[in-house]
Amino acid sequence: MNHSGVRHIDVVVIGAGQAGLAAAFHLRRAGYVPDRDFVVLDHSPRPGGAWQFRWPTLTYDKVHGMHALPGMELTGADGDRPSSEVIGGYFAHYEQTFGLRVHRPVSVLAVREGDGDTPWTEPVGAVGGGRLLVETSEGTYAARALINATGTWDRPFWPRFPGQDVFAGRQLHSAQYPGPEEFRGARVVVVGGGTSAVQQLLEIASVADATTWVTRRPPVFREGPFGEEQGRAAVALVEQRVRQGLPPRSVVSVTGLPMTEAVLRGRESGVLERLPLFERLTPTGVAWADGRTVTADTVLYATGFRAAIDHLAPLKLREPGGGIAMEGTRTLRDARVHLVGYGPSASTIGANRAGRAAVRDIRRLLAGGPRAGYTAPDAAGSLAS
C-alpha cells in the first residue's frame, strides 16, 4: 500500500448515530479537538444515524425509550411528526451546537494494523501500541485508537427458507418497509418477534386483506413498569454473552415487548395471534411441516440486524464462538479498539454510557489529558470552540 498522504490522528470515531455522537461529545469534553485530535466519519448522507431511515409512519410518539444525547435534551418535539425528522433534526442541531464536524458521506473500507516499517508508525511497545490504518473513501487515517459506533442498520438479517426462490410474491426486510399503504388489500406474512415486527404488523393489518404473524419463539409481552433495576438485569444478560466471545443478542430480546395500548388492541382483535415459524415458502405462500398453508402476496422479514463490523475483519478480533470478547467497551484482542452501541450498549441510554466509558479508557491508554485553551461544555450544553 502507498502510505503517502496518510493523516495522523489520535482517535477515529466511525459512525455518527447515538453512540458515535456521545463518544465525540466526551472526546471534546476531555479536551480533544475535532479534526485535529479526532475525526468522526459517517457514511450516511445526513445527520440522524439509523433514525433517518425509519419508515415515515413511525411518528415520534410511537418511539419507546429514546434517551437524550449527553449535554442536550430533546424538548418540544411534535409527537405527530415522523421520528426520522424529529431525531434527525435533533442530531443535526447537536452536531452544530458542539462543533463535532462530522465527515459525511464517508465509507470506511477497512481497519488494519499499520506497517511497522513505515516512518509514521509508532514502535511496538509505545503507548497504545502501533497505529491503526483506517482506510476510507476520503483517504487513510493512522490512528492511535478507534471508537467503532457503526450499529447494525447496514446489516439486515435475512433468514433462509426452502422455496424462497419459487415464491411468486414480494419479499422484503423491515429495513425496507415503506409504510402500510403499499400493502393495501394484500395478504401479508410478517416474520419476527421484535418491536419492529409488531409495529409494522399492526400498521399493515389496518389496510391489508389478511395478515399472519409467525415467530421462532413465543413472544413475551412485558407488562408493568420497566425500571432501572430491570434494565440493568437485561443488559447483564447481553454482556455475559459478549464476555464469552459469543455474538450479542439485542437488549430488547431479553426485555420483552412493551404492552402498549396499540399492542393490547392488537391482541384483543386477534392480529397478534402468533403462529410458529413455517417450514418453507411455496409459489403462493408459506407452508408448515404439518400440512398447514397460508396464501400470501408478501413476506416481510422483521428479523433484525447484525453488527456492521466487517471493516474490522483484518484485525482478527473475533473469538471461536463468533463474537468479539470485550471488557467494558474495549475489545480484549486489541486495547486500541472500542465498540460502542454494540451488545450491552445497543440502546440509546447504553450508547451514551458506552461513549463516556470508551473515552475514559482511551485517555488512559494515550496518557492524554485536557488540551490547553479548551473550554468544556457547561451545564446548559453550550461549548466554546
Short mmCIF file of C-alpha atoms in Angstrom, two decimals:
data_model
loop_
_atom_site.label_atom_id
_atom_site.label_comp_id
_atom_site.label_asym_id
_atom_site.label_seq_id
_atom_site.Cartn_x
_atom_site.Cartn_y
_atom_site.Cartn_z
CA MET A 1 0.00 0.00 0.00
CA ASN A 2 1.20 3.53 -0.74
CA HIS A 3 1.22 5.41 2.59
CA SER A 4 1.72 8.88 1.10
CA GLY A 5 -0.91 11.29 2.32
CA VAL A 6 -1.80 9.23 5.37
CA ARG A 7 -3.13 11.54 8.06
CA HIS A 8 -2.14 11.12 11.70
CA ILE A 9 -4.92 11.40 14.26
CA ASP A 10 -5.32 10.34 17.88
CA VAL A 11 -8.80 8.86 17.63
CA VAL A 12 -11.09 7.90 14.76
CA VAL A 13 -14.80 7.58 15.55
CA ILE A 14 -16.69 5.53 12.96
CA GLY A 15 -20.40 6.29 12.93
CA ALA A 16 -22.44 9.33 13.97
CA GLY A 17 -25.52 7.76 15.49
CA GLN A 18 -26.29 7.93 19.21
CA ALA A 19 -23.14 6.06 20.29
CA GLY A 20 -20.79 7.89 17.94
CA LEU A 21 -22.06 11.35 18.85
CA ALA A 22 -21.91 10.52 22.56
CA ALA A 23 -18.29 9.45 22.14
CA ALA A 24 -17.47 12.60 20.15
CA PHE A 25 -19.08 14.75 22.85
CA HIS A 26 -16.95 13.16 25.56
CA LEU A 27 -13.80 13.47 23.45
CA ARG A 28 -14.44 17.21 23.14
CA ARG A 29 -15.22 17.46 26.80
CA ALA A 30 -11.90 15.74 27.58
CA GLY A 31 -10.08 18.34 25.52
CA TYR A 32 -9.64 16.61 22.19
CA VAL A 33 -10.25 18.95 19.26
CA PRO A 34 -12.30 17.82 16.22
CA ASP A 35 -10.24 17.44 13.04
CA ARG A 36 -7.03 17.95 14.98
CA ASP A 37 -7.07 15.21 17.60
CA PHE A 38 -10.04 13.15 16.49
CA VAL A 39 -12.29 12.73 13.50
CA VAL A 40 -15.87 11.48 13.19
CA LEU A 41 -16.70 9.59 10.00
CA ASP A 42 -20.26 8.76 8.95
CA HIS A 43 -21.35 7.08 5.73
CA SER A 44 -24.97 8.27 5.96
CA PRO A 45 -25.99 11.20 3.78
CA ARG A 46 -27.21 13.40 6.66
CA PRO A 47 -27.42 13.54 10.46
CA GLY A 48 -29.70 11.15 12.29
CA GLY A 49 -27.92 7.81 12.38
CA ALA A 50 -30.24 4.89 11.58
CA TRP A 51 -33.23 7.02 12.61
CA GLN A 52 -33.11 8.88 9.30
CA PHE A 53 -34.07 5.66 7.51
CA ARG A 54 -37.10 4.76 9.64
CA TRP A 55 -40.41 4.37 7.88
CA PRO A 56 -42.49 7.58 7.59
CA THR A 57 -45.43 6.38 9.71
CA LEU A 58 -43.18 5.75 12.72
CA THR A 59 -44.02 9.04 14.38
CA TYR A 60 -42.10 10.30 17.37
CA ASP A 61 -44.89 9.47 19.81
CA LYS A 62 -44.50 5.78 18.83
CA VAL A 63 -40.82 5.71 19.75
CA HIS A 64 -40.14 3.95 23.04
CA GLY A 65 -37.09 4.69 25.16
CA MET A 66 -35.34 7.37 23.10
CA HIS A 67 -32.75 8.78 25.52
CA ALA A 68 -31.30 12.26 25.03
CA LEU A 69 -27.71 12.71 23.92
CA PRO A 70 -25.32 13.92 26.65
CA GLY A 71 -25.45 17.64 27.30
CA MET A 72 -28.64 18.45 25.38
CA GLU A 73 -32.22 17.36 25.95
CA LEU A 74 -34.69 16.83 23.13
CA THR A 75 -37.57 19.09 24.14
CA GLY A 76 -40.75 20.31 22.50
CA ALA A 77 -40.85 17.61 19.84
CA ASP A 78 -44.09 17.20 17.92
CA GLY A 79 -45.19 13.61 18.54
CA ASP A 80 -47.11 13.51 15.25
CA ARG A 81 -44.03 14.17 13.13
CA PRO A 82 -42.02 11.25 11.70
CA SER A 83 -39.31 10.13 14.11
CA SER A 84 -36.80 10.34 11.26
CA GLU A 85 -37.43 14.10 11.02
CA VAL A 86 -37.55 14.78 14.76
CA ILE A 87 -34.45 12.81 15.70
CA GLY A 88 -32.61 13.73 12.52
CA GLY A 89 -33.13 17.40 13.28
CA TYR A 90 -32.09 16.87 16.90
CA PHE A 91 -28.86 15.13 15.88
CA ALA A 92 -28.08 17.87 13.33
CA HIS A 93 -28.58 20.58 15.97
CA TYR A 94 -26.43 18.60 18.40
CA GLU A 95 -23.55 18.28 15.92
CA GLN A 96 -23.69 22.01 15.21
CA THR A 97 -24.00 23.08 18.85
CA PHE A 98 -20.98 21.11 19.98
CA GLY A 99 -18.93 21.64 16.83
CA LEU A 100 -18.45 17.94 16.16
CA ARG A 101 -17.69 18.42 12.44
CA VAL A 102 -18.84 15.03 11.20
CA HIS A 103 -17.34 13.97 7.86
CA ARG A 104 -20.08 12.58 5.60
CA PRO A 105 -20.75 10.72 3.48
CA VAL A 106 -17.57 8.75 4.13
CA SER A 107 -17.34 4.98 3.85
CA VAL A 108 -14.82 3.07 5.96
CA LEU A 109 -13.42 0.28 3.82
CA ALA A 110 -11.11 -1.48 6.27
CA VAL A 111 -9.21 -1.08 9.52
CA ARG A 112 -5.91 -2.88 9.68
CA GLU A 113 -2.66 -2.94 11.61
CA GLY A 114 -0.14 -0.37 10.48
CA ASP A 115 3.07 -1.50 8.80
CA GLY A 116 5.85 -1.30 11.39
CA ASP A 117 8.39 -0.43 8.69
CA THR A 118 6.73 2.84 7.77
CA PRO A 119 8.13 6.02 9.38
CA TRP A 120 4.80 7.23 10.75
CA THR A 121 4.12 4.07 12.76
CA GLU A 122 4.88 4.15 16.46
CA PRO A 123 7.17 1.34 17.61
CA VAL A 124 5.65 -1.73 19.17
CA GLY A 125 5.55 -1.15 22.90
CA ALA A 126 4.73 2.54 22.59
CA VAL A 127 1.67 3.80 24.45
CA GLY A 128 -1.31 2.34 22.64
CA GLY A 129 0.84 0.06 20.51
CA GLY A 130 1.30 0.89 16.82
CA ARG A 131 -1.05 2.88 14.69
CA LEU A 132 -4.22 1.54 13.16
CA LEU A 133 -4.76 2.23 9.47
CA VAL A 134 -8.32 3.33 8.82
CA GLU A 135 -8.88 3.18 5.07
CA THR A 136 -11.81 5.31 3.92
CA SER A 137 -13.35 6.82 0.82
CA GLU A 138 -11.75 10.17 1.75
CA GLY A 139 -8.27 8.78 2.41
CA THR A 140 -6.40 6.87 5.10
CA TYR A 141 -6.04 7.79 8.76
CA ALA A 142 -3.29 6.48 11.03
CA ALA A 143 -5.00 6.40 14.42
CA ARG A 144 -3.75 5.64 17.90
CA ALA A 145 -7.23 4.47 18.95
CA LEU A 146 -10.54 3.65 17.35
CA ILE A 147 -14.15 4.00 18.55
CA ASN A 148 -16.42 1.92 16.35
CA ALA A 149 -20.06 3.03 16.51
CA THR A 150 -21.43 1.58 13.29
CA GLY A 151 -24.52 -0.03 14.79
CA THR A 152 -26.50 -2.63 12.86
CA TRP A 153 -28.66 -0.86 10.27
CA ASP A 154 -26.38 -1.77 7.35
CA ARG A 155 -26.61 -5.50 8.07
CA PRO A 156 -30.25 -6.59 8.00
CA PHE A 157 -30.54 -10.29 8.72
CA TRP A 158 -32.32 -12.28 6.01
CA PRO A 159 -33.31 -15.78 7.13
CA ARG A 160 -33.10 -18.60 4.61
CA PHE A 161 -36.02 -20.92 3.88
CA PRO A 162 -36.55 -23.55 1.23
CA GLY A 163 -38.69 -22.21 -1.57
CA GLN A 164 -37.68 -18.56 -1.37
CA ASP A 165 -36.62 -18.74 -4.99
CA VAL A 166 -40.02 -20.02 -6.17
CA PHE A 167 -42.31 -17.72 -4.18
CA ALA A 168 -44.16 -15.58 -6.73
CA GLY A 169 -44.84 -12.67 -4.38
CA ARG A 170 -42.72 -9.95 -2.85
CA GLN A 171 -40.11 -10.50 -0.14
CA LEU A 172 -38.63 -7.59 1.78
CA HIS A 173 -36.89 -6.82 5.04
CA SER A 174 -38.28 -4.48 7.67
CA ALA A 175 -35.40 -2.11 6.87
CA GLN A 176 -37.13 -1.60 3.50
CA TYR A 177 -40.60 -1.15 4.96
CA PRO A 178 -42.21 1.80 3.14
CA GLY A 179 -45.26 2.26 5.36
CA PRO A 180 -48.62 0.46 5.27
CA GLU A 181 -50.16 1.85 2.08
CA GLU A 182 -48.19 -0.43 -0.24
CA PHE A 183 -49.84 -3.41 1.44
CA ARG A 184 -53.43 -2.28 0.97
CA GLY A 185 -55.59 -5.24 0.01
CA ALA A 186 -52.66 -7.65 0.18
CA ARG A 187 -52.18 -10.88 2.10
CA VAL A 188 -49.05 -10.41 4.21
CA VAL A 189 -46.95 -12.76 6.34
CA VAL A 190 -44.79 -10.96 8.91
CA VAL A 191 -41.82 -12.93 10.25
CA GLY A 192 -40.18 -11.88 13.52
CA GLY A 193 -40.92 -11.27 17.17
CA GLY A 194 -39.33 -7.89 17.87
CA THR A 195 -40.68 -4.38 18.30
CA SER A 196 -40.42 -3.51 14.60
CA ALA A 197 -42.33 -6.67 13.65
CA VAL A 198 -45.18 -5.76 15.99
CA GLN A 199 -45.31 -2.09 14.96
CA GLN A 200 -45.27 -2.86 11.25
CA LEU A 201 -47.74 -5.73 11.58
CA LEU A 202 -50.24 -3.51 13.41
CA GLU A 203 -49.97 -0.86 10.70
CA ILE A 204 -50.29 -3.34 7.84
CA ALA A 205 -53.28 -5.08 9.43
CA SER A 206 -55.29 -1.86 9.20
CA VAL A 207 -55.15 -1.88 5.39
CA ALA A 208 -54.29 -5.45 4.33
CA ASP A 209 -56.75 -8.10 3.25
CA ALA A 210 -55.17 -10.58 5.69
CA THR A 211 -52.09 -10.79 7.93
CA THR A 212 -50.29 -13.73 9.51
CA TRP A 213 -47.67 -13.37 12.24
CA VAL A 214 -45.00 -16.04 12.66
CA THR A 215 -42.12 -16.13 15.16
CA ARG A 216 -39.39 -18.61 16.02
CA ARG A 217 -40.22 -18.47 19.74
CA PRO A 218 -43.42 -17.45 21.52
CA PRO A 219 -43.26 -13.66 22.07
CA VAL A 220 -43.01 -12.38 25.62
CA PHE A 221 -45.01 -9.24 26.40
CA ARG A 222 -43.81 -7.07 29.25
CA GLU A 223 -46.46 -5.53 31.46
CA GLY A 224 -45.96 -3.02 34.23
CA PRO A 225 -43.08 -0.62 34.82
CA PHE A 226 -39.61 -1.28 33.48
CA GLY A 227 -37.23 0.46 35.86
CA GLU A 228 -33.50 0.81 36.28
CA GLU A 229 -33.14 -2.48 38.10
CA GLN A 230 -34.83 -4.43 35.31
CA GLY A 231 -32.77 -2.57 32.74
CA ARG A 232 -29.50 -3.47 34.48
CA ALA A 233 -30.51 -7.12 34.66
CA ALA A 234 -31.31 -7.21 30.94
CA VAL A 235 -28.02 -5.56 29.99
CA ALA A 236 -26.14 -8.00 32.24
CA LEU A 237 -27.55 -10.94 30.28
CA VAL A 238 -26.34 -9.47 26.99
CA GLU A 239 -22.97 -8.55 28.50
CA GLN A 240 -22.46 -12.10 29.70
CA ARG A 241 -22.57 -13.37 26.12
CA VAL A 242 -20.15 -10.69 24.95
CA ARG A 243 -17.67 -11.56 27.69
CA GLN A 244 -17.77 -15.15 26.47
CA GLY A 245 -16.96 -14.09 22.91
CA LEU A 246 -20.41 -15.01 21.61
CA PRO A 247 -22.42 -12.90 19.15
CA PRO A 248 -24.55 -10.49 21.19
CA ARG A 249 -28.29 -10.73 21.45
CA SER A 250 -30.20 -7.47 21.41
CA VAL A 251 -31.19 -5.89 24.71
CA VAL A 252 -34.81 -5.97 23.51
CA SER A 253 -34.62 -9.74 23.11
CA VAL A 254 -34.23 -10.14 26.86
CA THR A 255 -36.56 -7.35 27.99
CA GLY A 256 -39.70 -8.50 26.20
CA LEU A 257 -42.16 -6.47 24.15
CA PRO A 258 -43.77 -3.48 25.88
CA MET A 259 -47.52 -3.83 26.35
CA THR A 260 -48.71 -0.57 24.84
CA GLU A 261 -52.33 0.33 24.16
CA ALA A 262 -51.83 -0.47 20.48
CA VAL A 263 -50.38 -3.88 21.33
CA LEU A 264 -53.25 -4.59 23.72
CA ARG A 265 -55.77 -3.76 20.98
CA GLY A 266 -53.85 -5.94 18.55
CA ARG A 267 -54.03 -8.91 20.90
CA GLU A 268 -57.72 -8.39 21.57
CA SER A 269 -58.51 -8.18 17.85
CA GLY A 270 -56.51 -11.30 17.01
CA VAL A 271 -53.91 -9.52 14.84
CA LEU A 272 -51.18 -10.55 17.30
CA GLU A 273 -52.13 -14.20 17.40
CA ARG A 274 -48.82 -15.83 16.62
CA LEU A 275 -48.03 -18.98 14.65
CA PRO A 276 -44.77 -20.93 14.87
CA LEU A 277 -42.21 -20.49 12.12
CA PHE A 278 -43.19 -22.07 8.82
CA GLU A 279 -41.04 -24.73 7.17
CA ARG A 280 -40.86 -23.39 3.61
CA LEU A 281 -42.19 -20.96 1.04
CA THR A 282 -44.33 -22.15 -1.86
CA PRO A 283 -45.16 -20.34 -5.11
CA THR A 284 -48.33 -18.98 -3.47
CA GLY A 285 -47.42 -18.54 0.18
CA VAL A 286 -45.90 -20.42 3.12
CA ALA A 287 -46.28 -23.96 4.44
CA TRP A 288 -45.69 -25.82 7.69
CA ALA A 289 -44.49 -29.39 8.21
CA ASP A 290 -47.94 -30.45 9.48
CA GLY A 291 -49.53 -29.58 6.14
CA ARG A 292 -50.93 -26.17 7.09
CA THR A 293 -50.58 -23.48 4.40
CA VAL A 294 -51.22 -19.73 4.19
CA THR A 295 -51.62 -17.87 0.93
CA ALA A 296 -49.54 -14.68 0.74
CA ASP A 297 -48.71 -11.88 -1.65
CA THR A 298 -45.87 -10.55 0.52
CA VAL A 299 -43.49 -11.93 3.13
CA LEU A 300 -41.99 -9.25 5.37
CA TYR A 301 -38.91 -10.33 7.31
CA ALA A 302 -38.74 -8.28 10.51
CA THR A 303 -35.87 -10.49 11.59
CA GLY A 304 -33.47 -7.96 13.00
CA PHE A 305 -29.93 -6.95 12.22
CA ARG A 306 -26.35 -7.98 12.89
CA ALA A 307 -23.45 -5.77 13.94
CA ALA A 308 -21.97 -3.90 10.96
CA ILE A 309 -18.30 -4.62 11.69
CA ASP A 310 -16.99 -6.28 8.53
CA HIS A 311 -14.49 -3.45 8.10
CA LEU A 312 -12.76 -4.62 11.30
CA ALA A 313 -12.13 -8.12 9.91
CA PRO A 314 -8.40 -7.50 9.16
CA LEU A 315 -7.80 -7.02 12.91
CA LYS A 316 -8.99 -10.59 13.67
CA LEU A 317 -10.99 -9.59 16.73
CA ARG A 318 -13.50 -12.46 16.65
CA GLU A 319 -13.40 -15.36 19.08
CA PRO A 320 -14.04 -19.01 18.14
CA GLY A 321 -17.66 -18.52 19.28
CA GLY A 322 -18.19 -15.96 16.52
CA GLY A 323 -18.40 -12.82 18.65
CA ILE A 324 -15.90 -10.25 19.89
CA ALA A 325 -14.91 -10.63 23.53
CA MET A 326 -14.92 -7.31 25.38
CA GLU A 327 -14.16 -5.78 28.73
CA GLY A 328 -16.47 -2.82 29.01
CA THR A 329 -16.22 -1.22 25.57
CA ARG A 330 -12.64 -2.38 24.93
CA THR A 331 -12.01 -5.42 22.75
CA LEU A 332 -9.86 -7.99 24.51
CA ARG A 333 -7.78 -8.74 21.44
CA ASP A 334 -6.83 -5.08 20.84
CA ALA A 335 -6.86 -2.46 23.60
CA ARG A 336 -6.91 0.34 21.00
CA VAL A 337 -10.31 -0.71 19.63
CA HIS A 338 -13.57 0.13 21.39
CA LEU A 339 -17.04 -0.92 20.32
CA VAL A 340 -19.90 1.33 21.40
CA GLY A 341 -23.53 0.71 20.61
CA TYR A 342 -22.60 -2.98 20.42
CA GLY A 343 -24.07 -5.76 22.53
CA PRO A 344 -24.90 -4.46 26.02
CA SER A 345 -24.64 -0.82 24.90
CA ALA A 346 -27.02 -1.25 21.94
CA SER A 347 -29.68 1.04 23.40
CA THR A 348 -29.89 4.80 23.47
CA ILE A 349 -29.01 5.14 27.15
CA GLY A 350 -26.43 2.37 26.88
CA ALA A 351 -24.81 4.11 23.92
CA ASN A 352 -24.40 7.31 25.93
CA ARG A 353 -22.71 5.49 28.80
CA ALA A 354 -20.53 3.49 26.44
CA GLY A 355 -19.31 6.64 24.70
CA ARG A 356 -18.23 8.11 28.03
CA ALA A 357 -16.58 4.87 29.14
CA ALA A 358 -14.68 4.45 25.88
CA VAL A 359 -13.26 7.96 26.05
CA ARG A 360 -12.21 7.49 29.66
CA ASP A 361 -10.36 4.30 28.75
CA ILE A 362 -8.75 5.82 25.66
CA ARG A 363 -7.48 8.79 27.65
CA ARG A 364 -5.67 6.39 29.96
CA LEU A 365 -4.34 4.42 27.00
CA LEU A 366 -2.99 7.51 25.26
CA ALA A 367 -1.92 9.15 28.52
CA GLY A 368 -3.57 12.35 27.32
CA GLY A 369 -5.35 14.97 29.37
CA PRO A 370 -7.38 18.07 28.52
CA ARG A 371 -5.69 20.24 25.96
CA ALA A 372 -4.70 23.81 26.68
CA GLY A 373 -7.06 26.52 25.53
CA TYR A 374 -10.15 24.35 25.58
CA THR A 375 -13.41 25.21 27.33
CA ALA A 376 -15.56 22.28 28.40
CA PRO A 377 -19.36 22.32 27.92
CA ASP A 378 -21.32 23.98 30.68
CA ALA A 379 -24.42 22.54 32.35
CA ALA A 380 -26.68 24.13 29.73
CA GLY A 381 -24.86 22.29 26.96
CA SER A 382 -23.07 25.24 25.35
CA LEU A 383 -19.48 24.87 24.23
CA ALA A 384 -16.82 27.38 23.35
CA SER A 385 -14.73 26.43 20.35
#
